[in-house]
């Protein structure tokens, strides 16, 4: 695989993650979102397509702005849906089966959304990491960063840089264990994001799913 293909792969994975968030919204009942169910998916496509075109033309500033805008919109939509779901619990406005499905969809959405934020923000973002080539400093201390130079060369990790899957794994661990497992968090902004993700995951799993099981 060429270097250009290696650089494009994590970006395509990040795009698929945002599209998946738009598709997961279709699993929610109409009481838990504003507008038509396909709205977020359309918004993501409308923003991501010109962002990819801008990147190919070398307009990385526009690409970055559109990327931030897309993630911000889906984050707001996710938090809004979670708030509506929690507020619907006392009045039993959502059927138990739908409650479980909604909780599962929001839990997965939480992982994809925060993985996108980590990927977009860490060490200046994907563009800055591509320019440096080797990842030695950032908001997260990945295991590859703790290896000595000899070990990195012997393992073929001397030019290692995190891709979207690395941040997806970090987000998955945060949502399941409510904290990172093998990747310490170093910066304050990253610690805040990890705490927010853990709180959302806790609310989704511990409150919503448990409530749904109790009333089945």
GROMACS .gro file of C-alpha atoms in nm:
model
  216
    1UNK     CA    1   0.000   0.000   0.000
    2UNK     CA    2   0.138   0.339  -0.097
    3UNK     CA    3   0.171   0.632   0.145
    4UNK     CA    4  -0.115   0.817  -0.026
    5UNK     CA    5  -0.343   0.516   0.019
    6UNK     CA    6  -0.241   0.486   0.383
    7UNK     CA    7  -0.330   0.853   0.439
    8UNK     CA    8  -0.668   0.822   0.267
    9UNK     CA    9  -0.774   0.507   0.452
   10UNK     CA   10  -0.835   0.664   0.795
   11UNK     CA   11  -1.017   0.956   0.633
   12UNK     CA   12  -1.255   0.723   0.453
   13UNK     CA   13  -1.313   0.539   0.782
   14UNK     CA   14  -1.398   0.871   0.949
   15UNK     CA   15  -1.645   0.951   0.669
   16UNK     CA   16  -1.814   0.611   0.707
   17UNK     CA   17  -1.844   0.674   1.082
   18UNK     CA   18  -2.034   0.999   1.025
   19UNK     CA   19  -2.260   0.833   0.768
   20UNK     CA   20  -2.326   0.552   1.016
   21UNK     CA   21  -2.436   0.809   1.274
   22UNK     CA   22  -2.687   0.945   1.025
   23UNK     CA   23  -2.817   0.594   0.960
   24UNK     CA   24  -2.845   0.514   1.332
   25UNK     CA   25  -3.079   0.812   1.371
   26UNK     CA   26  -3.328   0.620   1.157
   27UNK     CA   27  -3.360   0.365   1.439
   28UNK     CA   28  -3.497   0.626   1.682
   29UNK     CA   29  -3.871   0.691   1.722
   30UNK     CA   30  -4.002   1.024   1.597
   31UNK     CA   31  -4.046   1.148   1.957
   32UNK     CA   32  -3.667   1.159   2.004
   33UNK     CA   33  -3.558   1.396   1.729
   34UNK     CA   34  -3.652   1.715   1.552
   35UNK     CA   35  -3.723   1.717   1.180
   36UNK     CA   36  -3.738   1.420   0.943
   37UNK     CA   37  -3.540   1.105   1.040
   38UNK     CA   38  -3.308   1.138   0.739
   39UNK     CA   39  -3.214   1.501   0.816
   40UNK     CA   40  -2.878   1.432   0.985
   41UNK     CA   41  -2.774   1.187   0.713
   42UNK     CA   42  -2.846   1.448   0.446
   43UNK     CA   43  -2.663   1.719   0.640
   44UNK     CA   44  -2.358   1.494   0.677
   45UNK     CA   45  -2.352   1.419   0.304
   46UNK     CA   46  -2.401   1.787   0.213
   47UNK     CA   47  -2.104   1.887   0.433
   48UNK     CA   48  -1.870   1.592   0.380
   49UNK     CA   49  -1.880   1.589  -0.001
   50UNK     CA   50  -1.752   1.949  -0.040
   51UNK     CA   51  -1.506   1.884   0.245
   52UNK     CA   52  -1.353   1.595   0.050
   53UNK     CA   53  -1.344   1.803  -0.268
   54UNK     CA   54  -1.174   2.086  -0.077
   55UNK     CA   55  -0.910   1.848   0.055
   56UNK     CA   56  -0.833   1.713  -0.292
   57UNK     CA   57  -0.790   2.069  -0.417
   58UNK     CA   58  -0.558   2.154  -0.128
   59UNK     CA   59  -0.802   2.377   0.061
   60UNK     CA   60  -0.737   2.219   0.399
   61UNK     CA   61  -0.886   2.510   0.596
   62UNK     CA   62  -1.226   2.466   0.432
   63UNK     CA   63  -1.199   2.090   0.478
   64UNK     CA   64  -1.133   2.139   0.848
   65UNK     CA   65  -1.417   2.389   0.897
   66UNK     CA   66  -1.673   2.166   0.722
   67UNK     CA   67  -1.552   1.865   0.921
   68UNK     CA   68  -1.593   2.048   1.251
   69UNK     CA   69  -1.937   2.168   1.145
   70UNK     CA   70  -2.055   1.818   1.057
   71UNK     CA   71  -1.934   1.670   1.387
   72UNK     CA   72  -2.083   1.958   1.586
   73UNK     CA   73  -2.426   1.910   1.427
   74UNK     CA   74  -2.438   1.536   1.495
   75UNK     CA   75  -2.313   1.591   1.851
   76UNK     CA   76  -2.590   1.842   1.924
   77UNK     CA   77  -2.847   1.611   1.767
   78UNK     CA   78  -2.724   1.314   1.974
   79UNK     CA   79  -2.734   1.507   2.304
   80UNK     CA   80  -3.080   1.641   2.218
   81UNK     CA   81  -3.212   1.291   2.146
   82UNK     CA   82  -3.063   1.160   2.469
   83UNK     CA   83  -3.225   1.441   2.664
   84UNK     CA   84  -3.563   1.369   2.507
   85UNK     CA   85  -3.526   0.999   2.584
   86UNK     CA   86  -3.444   1.062   2.950
   87UNK     CA   87  -3.732   1.309   2.985
   88UNK     CA   88  -3.970   1.051   2.835
   89UNK     CA   89  -3.889   0.787   3.100
   90UNK     CA   90  -4.117   0.908   3.385
   91UNK     CA   91  -4.422   0.929   3.160
   92UNK     CA   92  -4.356   0.593   2.990
   93UNK     CA   93  -4.389   0.768   2.655
   94UNK     CA   94  -4.158   0.522   2.481
   95UNK     CA   95  -4.236   0.151   2.455
   96UNK     CA   96  -3.984  -0.083   2.630
   97UNK     CA   97  -3.868  -0.245   2.305
   98UNK     CA   98  -3.823   0.094   2.142
   99UNK     CA   99  -3.645   0.219   2.453
  100UNK     CA  100  -3.390  -0.061   2.429
  101UNK     CA  101  -3.337  -0.001   2.057
  102UNK     CA  102  -3.302   0.373   2.110
  103UNK     CA  103  -3.054   0.323   2.394
  104UNK     CA  104  -2.845   0.089   2.179
  105UNK     CA  105  -2.848   0.330   1.884
  106UNK     CA  106  -2.747   0.625   2.102
  107UNK     CA  107  -2.472   0.419   2.270
  108UNK     CA  108  -2.315   0.331   1.934
  109UNK     CA  109  -2.364   0.688   1.815
  110UNK     CA  110  -2.180   0.811   2.124
  111UNK     CA  111  -1.878   0.597   2.034
  112UNK     CA  112  -1.867   0.713   1.672
  113UNK     CA  113  -1.919   1.080   1.758
  114UNK     CA  114  -1.642   1.098   2.017
  115UNK     CA  115  -1.406   0.888   1.806
  116UNK     CA  116  -1.457   1.153   1.538
  117UNK     CA  117  -1.380   1.431   1.785
  118UNK     CA  118  -1.062   1.261   1.910
  119UNK     CA  119  -0.947   1.196   1.553
  120UNK     CA  120  -1.024   1.553   1.449
  121UNK     CA  121  -0.862   1.728   1.749
  122UNK     CA  122  -0.562   1.520   1.856
  123UNK     CA  123  -0.219   1.666   1.776
  124UNK     CA  124  -0.358   1.934   1.546
  125UNK     CA  125  -0.586   1.702   1.351
  126UNK     CA  126  -0.535   1.447   1.072
  127UNK     CA  127  -0.368   1.693   0.835
  128UNK     CA  128  -0.106   1.796   1.091
  129UNK     CA  129  -0.038   1.432   1.178
  130UNK     CA  130   0.005   1.344   0.811
  131UNK     CA  131   0.258   1.625   0.764
  132UNK     CA  132   0.465   1.514   1.063
  133UNK     CA  133   0.454   1.152   0.953
  134UNK     CA  134   0.555   1.014   1.294
  135UNK     CA  135   0.330   1.061   1.596
  136UNK     CA  136   0.536   1.136   1.907
  137UNK     CA  137   0.319   1.381   2.098
  138UNK     CA  138  -0.053   1.439   2.143
  139UNK     CA  139  -0.347   1.437   2.381
  140UNK     CA  140  -0.336   1.057   2.417
  141UNK     CA  141  -0.042   0.834   2.501
  142UNK     CA  142  -0.088   0.538   2.268
  143UNK     CA  143   0.111   0.220   2.348
  144UNK     CA  144   0.321   0.263   2.031
  145UNK     CA  145   0.444   0.598   2.163
  146UNK     CA  146   0.597   0.435   2.471
  147UNK     CA  147   0.825   0.200   2.276
  148UNK     CA  148   1.196   0.274   2.249
  149UNK     CA  149   1.345   0.338   1.906
  150UNK     CA  150   1.492  -0.012   1.876
  151UNK     CA  151   1.161  -0.178   1.956
  152UNK     CA  152   0.977   0.050   1.715
  153UNK     CA  153   1.210  -0.044   1.428
  154UNK     CA  154   1.196  -0.416   1.505
  155UNK     CA  155   0.813  -0.405   1.514
  156UNK     CA  156   0.786  -0.186   1.204
  157UNK     CA  157   0.632   0.098   1.406
  158UNK     CA  158   0.906   0.358   1.356
  159UNK     CA  159   0.675   0.560   1.127
  160UNK     CA  160   0.358   0.495   1.326
  161UNK     CA  161   0.078   0.752   1.340
  162UNK     CA  162  -0.274   0.692   1.478
  163UNK     CA  163  -0.558   0.639   1.235
  164UNK     CA  164  -0.931   0.662   1.292
  165UNK     CA  165  -0.953   0.303   1.417
  166UNK     CA  166  -0.712   0.387   1.701
  167UNK     CA  167  -0.944   0.665   1.817
  168UNK     CA  168  -1.247   0.440   1.763
  169UNK     CA  169  -1.088   0.182   1.994
  170UNK     CA  170  -1.025   0.454   2.251
  171UNK     CA  171  -1.387   0.572   2.230
  172UNK     CA  172  -1.517   0.215   2.253
  173UNK     CA  173  -1.316   0.150   2.569
  174UNK     CA  174  -1.442   0.476   2.721
  175UNK     CA  175  -1.803   0.381   2.655
  176UNK     CA  176  -1.768   0.026   2.789
  177UNK     CA  177  -1.532   0.078   3.086
  178UNK     CA  178  -1.627   0.446   3.139
  179UNK     CA  179  -1.256   0.528   3.113
  180UNK     CA  180  -0.964   0.470   2.872
  181UNK     CA  181  -0.789   0.136   2.925
  182UNK     CA  182  -0.451   0.119   2.750
  183UNK     CA  183  -0.426   0.485   2.643
  184UNK     CA  184  -0.368   0.749   2.914
  185UNK     CA  185  -0.525   1.091   2.856
  186UNK     CA  186  -0.271   1.375   2.882
  187UNK     CA  187  -0.434   1.709   2.801
  188UNK     CA  188  -0.718   1.889   2.978
  189UNK     CA  189  -0.945   1.923   2.676
  190UNK     CA  190  -0.914   1.549   2.610
  191UNK     CA  191  -0.992   1.468   2.973
  192UNK     CA  192  -1.307   1.682   2.952
  193UNK     CA  193  -1.421   1.506   2.633
  194UNK     CA  194  -1.353   1.162   2.783
  195UNK     CA  195  -1.555   1.254   3.093
  196UNK     CA  196  -1.845   1.380   2.880
  197UNK     CA  197  -1.842   1.062   2.671
  198UNK     CA  198  -1.834   0.844   2.983
  199UNK     CA  199  -2.129   1.033   3.135
  200UNK     CA  200  -2.334   0.993   2.816
  201UNK     CA  201  -2.250   0.623   2.800
  202UNK     CA  202  -2.339   0.577   3.167
  203UNK     CA  203  -2.672   0.754   3.120
  204UNK     CA  204  -2.751   0.542   2.815
  205UNK     CA  205  -2.652   0.204   2.957
  206UNK     CA  206  -2.716   0.234   3.331
  207UNK     CA  207  -3.031   0.447   3.324
  208UNK     CA  208  -3.210   0.380   2.996
  209UNK     CA  209  -3.128   0.015   2.929
  210UNK     CA  210  -3.182  -0.081   3.294
  211UNK     CA  211  -3.517   0.098   3.299
  212UNK     CA  212  -3.625  -0.077   2.981
  213UNK     CA  213  -3.539  -0.421   3.122
  214UNK     CA  214  -3.731  -0.351   3.441
  215UNK     CA  215  -4.053  -0.262   3.261
  216UNK     CA  216  -4.043  -0.541   3.000
   0.00000   0.00000   0.00000
